[in-house]
Amino acid sequence: MNSDTQAAQAGGSGSAHLFLQAMAEVAAATSPEEIISALQKHILSDADHIGLIQVGFGAIGEPVFRSAASRDRDGLAGEDIPPEAVRQALGSSPLFIADVGELDEAEAPLRAYIEDTLRAASLALIPLTGRARIAGYLVVASRQPRRYSEEEQQALTALAQQAAVILENTLLLDTLSRQTERLSLINELAQAIKGAFDVAALGRQVVQTLSQIIPLSHLSIALLEPDGQEAQMHTFHGSPLPSPAPVTDSCLGAALREGRSLQIESVRDCGSYGEHWAAAGAPTLLIVPLTARKRHVGTLNIGLP
């Protein structure tokens, strides 16, 4: 065996060892920052910029992109979220650009992202595919041309998929925490409403409190008539609703019958009154039953854009 062969095998063995170390540390990571630390320490020590983009959910389930963590050697890069044109062209496949100078005119959005945003000459952009969707992106940029070997591409892609699991779990925990906070606050407000006589003052207080954590488009309180067939609508945020509103065959009645908070994904499913919810700016609705002395007195209605 000659010296060149021995050197190649030693180099390959060393690369495999670094990859396994990186994989173990990424798997044990509890935050995006720890993922970047593992990648930078073992695999990407020569990279000028490493970023993790997380894809979360907005108020009505729309994708929301944010930079979960990033490190830039020179502090030159701007916000490293890939623009929509780049994401659409990328799809779910990894992209490796060795030299931005090799891009043609048709790839202008990608060139602008590399040169103007990342201030770089090369890019590795890898979708982080989670359980059933793209959970984020791994962004690796260098300020000099950098060509990744096939083995390096495979290693980065494998590490990215491991990072996807961590990011998705982090997102689920964050989402659960926010939902718990919201439901806890809504429950406190519902308890406060019990026995309240000044509905107008109460409505204003609810709007002020909820608007701090929920992007409200509508808020109203429905108070049941004595016969329970209709409810008087008191609107405190958004366009006013016509009053009285039907209860029996409506979303209000469904929430009251079930005795629990009810989320309506589309108010078009709320019978004839659904068009009024939509016109009031509440395409998605959360209805919280209100009780006093062990009986239902109405509902708190929260509209989301």
mmCIF file of C-alpha atoms in Angstrom:
data_model
loop_
_atom_site.group_PDB
_atom_site.id
_atom_site.type_symbol
_atom_site.label_atom_id
_atom_site.label_comp_id
_atom_site.label_asym_id
_atom_site.label_seq_id
_atom_site.Cartn_x
_atom_site.Cartn_y
_atom_site.Cartn_z
ATOM 1 C CA MET A 1 0.000 0.000 0.000
ATOM 2 C CA ASN A 2 1.517 3.318 -1.039
ATOM 3 C CA SER A 3 1.586 6.499 1.019
ATOM 4 C CA ASP A 4 -1.158 8.215 -1.050
ATOM 5 C CA THR A 5 -3.578 5.333 -0.446
ATOM 6 C CA GLN A 6 -2.792 5.329 3.263
ATOM 7 C CA ALA A 7 -3.368 9.084 3.464
ATOM 8 C CA ALA A 8 -6.681 8.800 1.624
ATOM 9 C CA GLN A 9 -7.891 6.054 3.943
ATOM 10 C CA ALA A 10 -6.798 8.022 6.985
ATOM 11 C CA GLY A 11 -8.610 11.082 5.710
ATOM 12 C CA GLY A 12 -11.749 9.069 5.007
ATOM 13 C CA SER A 13 -11.630 7.488 8.444
ATOM 14 C CA GLY A 14 -11.211 10.916 10.024
ATOM 15 C CA SER A 15 -14.150 12.341 8.085
ATOM 16 C CA ALA A 16 -16.359 9.418 9.103
ATOM 17 C CA HIS A 17 -15.398 9.917 12.745
ATOM 18 C CA LEU A 18 -16.257 13.635 12.575
ATOM 19 C CA PHE A 19 -19.567 12.842 10.893
ATOM 20 C CA LEU A 20 -20.524 10.362 13.615
ATOM 21 C CA GLN A 21 -19.584 12.867 16.305
ATOM 22 C CA ALA A 22 -21.670 15.547 14.610
ATOM 23 C CA MET A 23 -24.613 13.164 14.222
ATOM 24 C CA ALA A 24 -24.478 12.217 17.910
ATOM 25 C CA GLU A 25 -24.330 15.842 19.068
ATOM 26 C CA VAL A 26 -27.108 16.953 16.724
ATOM 27 C CA ALA A 27 -29.301 14.089 17.954
ATOM 28 C CA ALA A 28 -28.670 15.171 21.553
ATOM 29 C CA ALA A 29 -29.239 18.871 20.851
ATOM 30 C CA THR A 30 -32.072 20.641 22.650
ATOM 31 C CA SER A 31 -31.959 23.924 20.730
ATOM 32 C CA PRO A 32 -31.122 25.289 17.258
ATOM 33 C CA GLU A 33 -27.992 26.919 18.704
ATOM 34 C CA GLU A 34 -26.669 23.542 19.838
ATOM 35 C CA ILE A 35 -27.281 22.100 16.369
ATOM 36 C CA ILE A 36 -25.222 24.876 14.773
ATOM 37 C CA SER A 37 -22.464 24.388 17.343
ATOM 38 C CA ALA A 38 -22.222 20.693 16.497
ATOM 39 C CA LEU A 39 -22.133 21.331 12.754
ATOM 40 C CA GLN A 40 -19.553 24.091 13.056
ATOM 41 C CA LYS A 41 -17.345 22.077 15.391
ATOM 42 C CA HIS A 42 -17.195 18.847 13.397
ATOM 43 C CA ILE A 43 -18.298 19.413 9.786
ATOM 44 C CA LEU A 44 -18.503 23.086 8.834
ATOM 45 C CA SER A 45 -15.530 24.720 10.535
ATOM 46 C CA ASP A 46 -14.641 26.517 7.294
ATOM 47 C CA ALA A 47 -18.134 27.944 6.666
ATOM 48 C CA ASP A 48 -18.552 31.714 6.996
ATOM 49 C CA HIS A 49 -22.275 31.542 7.673
ATOM 50 C CA ILE A 50 -24.487 28.817 9.144
ATOM 51 C CA GLY A 51 -28.188 29.377 9.706
ATOM 52 C CA LEU A 52 -31.234 27.351 10.694
ATOM 53 C CA ILE A 53 -34.592 28.553 9.428
ATOM 54 C CA GLN A 54 -37.687 27.241 11.176
ATOM 55 C CA VAL A 55 -41.077 26.985 9.470
ATOM 56 C CA GLY A 56 -43.848 27.427 12.019
ATOM 57 C CA PHE A 57 -47.546 28.189 11.881
ATOM 58 C CA GLY A 58 -49.461 31.463 11.948
ATOM 59 C CA ALA A 59 -52.829 32.193 13.540
ATOM 60 C CA ILE A 60 -54.784 30.241 10.928
ATOM 61 C CA GLY A 61 -52.178 27.654 10.038
ATOM 62 C CA GLU A 62 -50.265 29.561 7.371
ATOM 63 C CA PRO A 63 -46.489 28.920 7.214
ATOM 64 C CA VAL A 64 -44.360 31.427 9.117
ATOM 65 C CA PHE A 65 -40.601 31.584 8.518
ATOM 66 C CA ARG A 66 -38.142 32.718 11.160
ATOM 67 C CA SER A 67 -34.426 32.501 11.762
ATOM 68 C CA ALA A 68 -34.102 30.011 14.620
ATOM 69 C CA ALA A 69 -30.336 30.506 14.976
ATOM 70 C CA SER A 70 -27.403 31.710 12.906
ATOM 71 C CA ARG A 71 -23.679 32.380 13.107
ATOM 72 C CA ASP A 72 -21.790 34.603 10.704
ATOM 73 C CA ARG A 73 -18.020 34.783 10.981
ATOM 74 C CA ASP A 74 -17.805 38.399 9.801
ATOM 75 C CA GLY A 75 -21.259 39.640 10.768
ATOM 76 C CA LEU A 76 -21.980 40.557 7.145
ATOM 77 C CA ALA A 77 -25.063 38.496 6.307
ATOM 78 C CA GLY A 78 -28.543 39.917 6.506
ATOM 79 C CA GLU A 79 -31.643 37.945 7.469
ATOM 80 C CA ASP A 80 -30.947 34.538 5.968
ATOM 81 C CA ILE A 81 -34.531 33.374 5.333
ATOM 82 C CA PRO A 82 -34.626 32.198 1.690
ATOM 83 C CA PRO A 83 -37.040 34.329 -0.382
ATOM 84 C CA GLU A 84 -40.167 32.699 -1.768
ATOM 85 C CA ALA A 85 -38.804 32.457 -5.316
ATOM 86 C CA VAL A 86 -35.789 30.522 -4.052
ATOM 87 C CA ARG A 87 -37.916 28.213 -1.879
ATOM 88 C CA GLN A 88 -40.256 27.429 -4.756
ATOM 89 C CA ALA A 89 -37.382 26.634 -7.101
ATOM 90 C CA LEU A 90 -35.741 24.514 -4.417
ATOM 91 C CA GLY A 91 -38.731 22.350 -3.532
ATOM 92 C CA SER A 92 -37.694 19.526 -1.226
ATOM 93 C CA SER A 93 -34.280 18.817 -2.786
ATOM 94 C CA PRO A 94 -30.949 20.122 -1.430
ATOM 95 C CA LEU A 95 -29.108 22.745 -3.451
ATOM 96 C CA PHE A 96 -25.327 23.166 -3.665
ATOM 97 C CA ILE A 97 -23.888 26.202 -5.489
ATOM 98 C CA ALA A 98 -20.096 26.063 -5.681
ATOM 99 C CA ASP A 99 -19.655 29.508 -7.251
ATOM 100 C CA VAL A 100 -22.323 32.183 -7.594
ATOM 101 C CA GLY A 101 -20.549 33.322 -10.751
ATOM 102 C CA GLU A 102 -21.720 30.137 -12.460
ATOM 103 C CA LEU A 103 -25.413 31.076 -12.155
ATOM 104 C CA ASP A 104 -27.206 32.317 -15.264
ATOM 105 C CA GLU A 105 -29.657 35.227 -15.622
ATOM 106 C CA ALA A 106 -32.686 33.007 -15.038
ATOM 107 C CA GLU A 107 -31.417 32.374 -11.512
ATOM 108 C CA ALA A 108 -31.332 36.054 -10.518
ATOM 109 C CA PRO A 109 -33.322 35.598 -7.244
ATOM 110 C CA LEU A 110 -30.877 32.926 -6.095
ATOM 111 C CA ARG A 111 -27.879 35.070 -7.074
ATOM 112 C CA ALA A 112 -29.305 38.036 -5.151
ATOM 113 C CA TYR A 113 -29.893 35.857 -2.086
ATOM 114 C CA ILE A 114 -26.298 34.597 -2.119
ATOM 115 C CA GLU A 115 -24.536 37.847 -3.029
ATOM 116 C CA ASP A 116 -26.720 40.549 -1.499
ATOM 117 C CA THR A 117 -28.241 38.829 1.542
ATOM 118 C CA LEU A 118 -25.573 36.351 2.598
ATOM 119 C CA ARG A 119 -22.646 38.329 1.129
ATOM 120 C CA ALA A 120 -21.241 35.016 -0.045
ATOM 121 C CA ALA A 121 -19.835 33.264 -3.109
ATOM 122 C CA SER A 122 -21.111 29.730 -2.468
ATOM 123 C CA LEU A 123 -24.169 28.172 -0.866
ATOM 124 C CA ALA A 124 -25.531 24.911 0.488
ATOM 125 C CA LEU A 125 -29.287 25.172 1.063
ATOM 126 C CA ILE A 126 -30.921 22.031 2.439
ATOM 127 C CA PRO A 127 -34.636 21.621 3.261
ATOM 128 C CA LEU A 128 -35.229 20.068 6.675
ATOM 129 C CA THR A 129 -37.940 17.535 5.943
ATOM 130 C CA GLY A 130 -39.915 16.608 9.051
ATOM 131 C CA ARG A 131 -42.662 14.056 9.572
ATOM 132 C CA ALA A 132 -44.888 15.258 6.766
ATOM 133 C CA ARG A 133 -43.634 18.687 5.722
ATOM 134 C CA ILE A 134 -40.621 20.958 5.408
ATOM 135 C CA ALA A 135 -39.832 22.015 8.969
ATOM 136 C CA GLY A 136 -37.079 24.449 8.013
ATOM 137 C CA TYR A 137 -33.857 25.000 6.082
ATOM 138 C CA LEU A 138 -30.147 24.646 6.751
ATOM 139 C CA VAL A 139 -28.213 27.542 5.199
ATOM 140 C CA VAL A 140 -24.438 27.206 4.773
ATOM 141 C CA ALA A 141 -22.511 29.931 2.941
ATOM 142 C CA SER A 142 -18.856 30.697 2.253
ATOM 143 C CA ARG A 143 -17.347 33.938 0.995
ATOM 144 C CA GLN A 144 -15.053 32.062 -1.331
ATOM 145 C CA PRO A 145 -16.132 29.488 -3.925
ATOM 146 C CA ARG A 146 -16.618 26.140 -2.187
ATOM 147 C CA ARG A 147 -17.351 22.882 -3.976
ATOM 148 C CA TYR A 148 -18.834 20.110 -1.830
ATOM 149 C CA SER A 149 -17.851 16.542 -2.662
ATOM 150 C CA GLU A 150 -20.545 13.909 -3.063
ATOM 151 C CA GLU A 151 -19.647 12.498 0.355
ATOM 152 C CA GLU A 152 -19.927 15.950 1.956
ATOM 153 C CA GLN A 153 -23.301 16.515 0.321
ATOM 154 C CA GLN A 154 -24.588 13.193 1.620
ATOM 155 C CA ALA A 155 -23.269 13.919 5.112
ATOM 156 C CA LEU A 156 -24.841 17.374 5.248
ATOM 157 C CA THR A 157 -28.162 16.046 3.972
ATOM 158 C CA ALA A 158 -28.192 13.294 6.603
ATOM 159 C CA LEU A 159 -27.342 15.758 9.375
ATOM 160 C CA ALA A 160 -30.031 18.127 8.110
ATOM 161 C CA GLN A 161 -32.681 15.428 8.449
ATOM 162 C CA GLN A 162 -31.583 14.792 12.016
ATOM 163 C CA ALA A 163 -31.807 18.531 12.672
ATOM 164 C CA ALA A 164 -35.328 18.524 11.187
ATOM 165 C CA VAL A 165 -36.530 16.205 13.946
ATOM 166 C CA ILE A 166 -35.102 18.509 16.622
ATOM 167 C CA LEU A 167 -36.603 21.633 15.033
ATOM 168 C CA GLU A 168 -39.999 20.018 14.632
ATOM 169 C CA ASN A 169 -40.041 18.832 18.241
ATOM 170 C CA THR A 170 -39.036 22.323 19.377
ATOM 171 C CA LEU A 171 -41.867 23.818 17.335
ATOM 172 C CA LEU A 172 -44.396 21.371 18.782
ATOM 173 C CA LEU A 173 -43.319 22.208 22.331
ATOM 174 C CA ASP A 174 -43.464 25.952 21.640
ATOM 175 C CA THR A 175 -46.891 25.616 20.032
ATOM 176 C CA LEU A 176 -48.193 23.564 22.946
ATOM 177 C CA SER A 177 -46.826 26.114 25.407
ATOM 178 C CA ARG A 178 -48.497 29.017 23.576
ATOM 179 C CA GLN A 179 -51.792 27.166 23.285
ATOM 180 C CA THR A 180 -51.700 26.305 26.975
ATOM 181 C CA GLU A 181 -51.028 29.954 27.817
ATOM 182 C CA ARG A 182 -53.873 31.117 25.600
ATOM 183 C CA LEU A 183 -56.367 28.582 26.907
ATOM 184 C CA SER A 184 -55.364 29.361 30.489
ATOM 185 C CA LEU A 185 -55.901 33.070 29.917
ATOM 186 C CA ILE A 186 -59.184 32.508 28.095
ATOM 187 C CA ASN A 187 -60.360 30.295 30.960
ATOM 188 C CA GLU A 188 -59.461 33.013 33.471
ATOM 189 C CA LEU A 189 -61.413 35.530 31.435
ATOM 190 C CA ALA A 190 -64.377 33.193 31.173
ATOM 191 C CA GLN A 191 -64.336 32.755 34.949
ATOM 192 C CA ALA A 192 -64.207 36.525 35.394
ATOM 193 C CA ILE A 193 -67.235 36.951 33.161
ATOM 194 C CA LYS A 194 -69.385 34.807 35.440
ATOM 195 C CA GLY A 195 -71.800 36.993 37.314
ATOM 196 C CA ALA A 196 -70.534 40.209 35.717
ATOM 197 C CA PHE A 197 -73.131 42.904 35.207
ATOM 198 C CA ASP A 198 -71.217 45.531 33.230
ATOM 199 C CA VAL A 199 -70.860 43.673 29.946
ATOM 200 C CA ALA A 200 -69.403 46.677 28.102
ATOM 201 C CA ALA A 201 -66.611 47.206 30.626
ATOM 202 C CA LEU A 202 -65.939 43.495 30.684
ATOM 203 C CA GLY A 203 -65.723 43.324 26.893
ATOM 204 C CA ARG A 204 -63.172 46.109 26.792
ATOM 205 C CA GLN A 205 -61.072 44.334 29.416
ATOM 206 C CA VAL A 206 -61.176 41.083 27.457
ATOM 207 C CA VAL A 207 -60.055 42.830 24.252
ATOM 208 C CA GLN A 208 -57.191 44.560 26.028
ATOM 209 C CA THR A 209 -55.978 41.317 27.588
ATOM 210 C CA LEU A 210 -56.359 38.958 24.631
ATOM 211 C CA SER A 211 -54.946 41.346 22.048
ATOM 212 C CA GLN A 212 -51.552 41.005 23.754
ATOM 213 C CA ILE A 213 -51.216 37.335 22.766
ATOM 214 C CA ILE A 214 -53.749 36.684 19.983
ATOM 215 C CA PRO A 215 -54.076 38.535 16.635
ATOM 216 C CA LEU A 216 -57.737 39.434 17.169
ATOM 217 C CA SER A 217 -59.955 40.332 14.231
ATOM 218 C CA HIS A 218 -63.210 40.145 16.183
ATOM 219 C CA LEU A 219 -64.444 39.772 19.733
ATOM 220 C CA SER A 220 -68.002 39.606 20.959
ATOM 221 C CA ILE A 221 -70.070 38.271 23.830
ATOM 222 C CA ALA A 222 -73.350 36.492 23.151
ATOM 223 C CA LEU A 223 -75.836 36.589 26.047
ATOM 224 C CA LEU A 224 -78.653 34.042 25.909
ATOM 225 C CA GLU A 225 -82.266 35.127 25.883
ATOM 226 C CA PRO A 226 -84.441 33.472 28.582
ATOM 227 C CA ASP A 227 -85.802 30.917 26.109
ATOM 228 C CA GLY A 228 -82.286 29.930 25.004
ATOM 229 C CA GLN A 229 -83.254 30.077 21.326
ATOM 230 C CA GLU A 230 -81.499 33.364 20.557
ATOM 231 C CA ALA A 231 -78.666 35.473 21.959
ATOM 232 C CA GLN A 232 -78.039 39.196 22.091
ATOM 233 C CA MET A 233 -74.713 39.997 20.441
ATOM 234 C CA HIS A 234 -72.383 42.552 22.042
ATOM 235 C CA THR A 235 -69.418 43.333 19.755
ATOM 236 C CA PHE A 236 -66.281 44.879 21.275
ATOM 237 C CA HIS A 237 -63.738 44.489 18.481
ATOM 238 C CA GLY A 238 -64.314 44.404 14.749
ATOM 239 C CA SER A 239 -67.483 45.036 12.774
ATOM 240 C CA PRO A 240 -70.707 44.735 14.803
ATOM 241 C CA LEU A 241 -72.825 41.634 14.397
ATOM 242 C CA PRO A 242 -76.594 41.711 13.845
ATOM 243 C CA SER A 243 -78.587 40.922 16.972
ATOM 244 C CA PRO A 244 -80.221 38.699 18.057
ATOM 245 C CA ALA A 245 -78.365 35.666 16.706
ATOM 246 C CA PRO A 246 -79.843 32.173 16.426
ATOM 247 C CA VAL A 247 -78.528 29.662 18.946
ATOM 248 C CA THR A 248 -80.217 26.298 18.420
ATOM 249 C CA ASP A 249 -78.873 25.450 14.951
ATOM 250 C CA SER A 250 -75.639 27.442 15.080
ATOM 251 C CA CYS A 251 -72.043 27.264 16.220
ATOM 252 C CA LEU A 252 -73.030 29.023 19.434
ATOM 253 C CA GLY A 253 -75.461 26.235 20.225
ATOM 254 C CA ALA A 254 -72.884 23.566 19.382
ATOM 255 C CA ALA A 255 -70.374 25.024 21.847
ATOM 256 C CA LEU A 256 -73.023 25.328 24.555
ATOM 257 C CA ARG A 257 -74.268 21.766 24.042
ATOM 258 C CA GLU A 258 -70.749 20.351 24.228
ATOM 259 C CA GLY A 259 -69.909 22.552 27.187
ATOM 260 C CA ARG A 260 -66.376 23.267 25.996
ATOM 261 C CA SER A 261 -64.418 25.658 23.816
ATOM 262 C CA LEU A 262 -65.058 25.032 20.135
ATOM 263 C CA GLN A 263 -62.730 26.118 17.321
ATOM 264 C CA ILE A 264 -64.458 26.737 13.990
ATOM 265 C CA GLU A 265 -61.997 26.543 11.095
ATOM 266 C CA SER A 266 -64.486 28.112 8.668
ATOM 267 C CA VAL A 267 -67.487 30.141 9.808
ATOM 268 C CA ARG A 268 -69.158 29.159 6.549
ATOM 269 C CA ASP A 269 -70.021 25.998 8.477
ATOM 270 C CA CYS A 270 -72.014 28.008 11.021
ATOM 271 C CA GLY A 271 -75.329 27.925 9.178
ATOM 272 C CA SER A 272 -77.126 31.032 7.981
ATOM 273 C CA TYR A 273 -75.379 33.244 10.545
ATOM 274 C CA GLY A 274 -71.950 32.240 9.208
ATOM 275 C CA GLU A 275 -72.006 34.972 6.573
ATOM 276 C CA HIS A 276 -72.319 37.570 9.348
ATOM 277 C CA TRP A 277 -69.234 36.185 11.105
ATOM 278 C CA ALA A 278 -67.302 36.335 7.841
ATOM 279 C CA ALA A 279 -68.434 39.903 7.146
ATOM 280 C CA ALA A 280 -67.368 40.884 10.672
ATOM 281 C CA GLY A 281 -63.787 39.789 9.910
ATOM 282 C CA ALA A 282 -63.847 36.442 11.705
ATOM 283 C CA PRO A 283 -63.252 33.682 9.115
ATOM 284 C CA THR A 284 -61.944 31.461 11.928
ATOM 285 C CA LEU A 285 -63.680 31.471 15.286
ATOM 286 C CA LEU A 286 -63.072 30.268 18.832
ATOM 287 C CA ILE A 287 -66.256 30.038 20.919
ATOM 288 C CA VAL A 288 -65.922 29.746 24.708
ATOM 289 C CA PRO A 289 -69.074 28.870 26.724
ATOM 290 C CA LEU A 290 -69.793 31.143 29.682
ATOM 291 C CA THR A 291 -71.532 29.785 32.769
ATOM 292 C CA ALA A 292 -72.927 31.264 35.958
ATOM 293 C CA ARG A 293 -74.402 29.300 38.841
ATOM 294 C CA LYS A 294 -73.919 26.071 36.921
ATOM 295 C CA ARG A 295 -75.893 27.152 33.871
ATOM 296 C CA HIS A 296 -74.891 28.574 30.513
ATOM 297 C CA VAL A 297 -75.407 32.304 30.114
ATOM 298 C CA GLY A 298 -73.740 32.858 26.754
ATOM 299 C CA THR A 299 -70.462 32.626 24.864
ATOM 300 C CA LEU A 300 -67.231 34.531 24.396
ATOM 301 C CA ASN A 301 -66.515 34.675 20.653
ATOM 302 C CA ILE A 302 -62.952 35.272 19.441
ATOM 303 C CA GLY A 303 -62.338 35.833 15.741
ATOM 304 C CA LEU A 304 -58.954 35.224 14.109
ATOM 305 C CA PRO A 305 -57.923 36.702 10.755
#
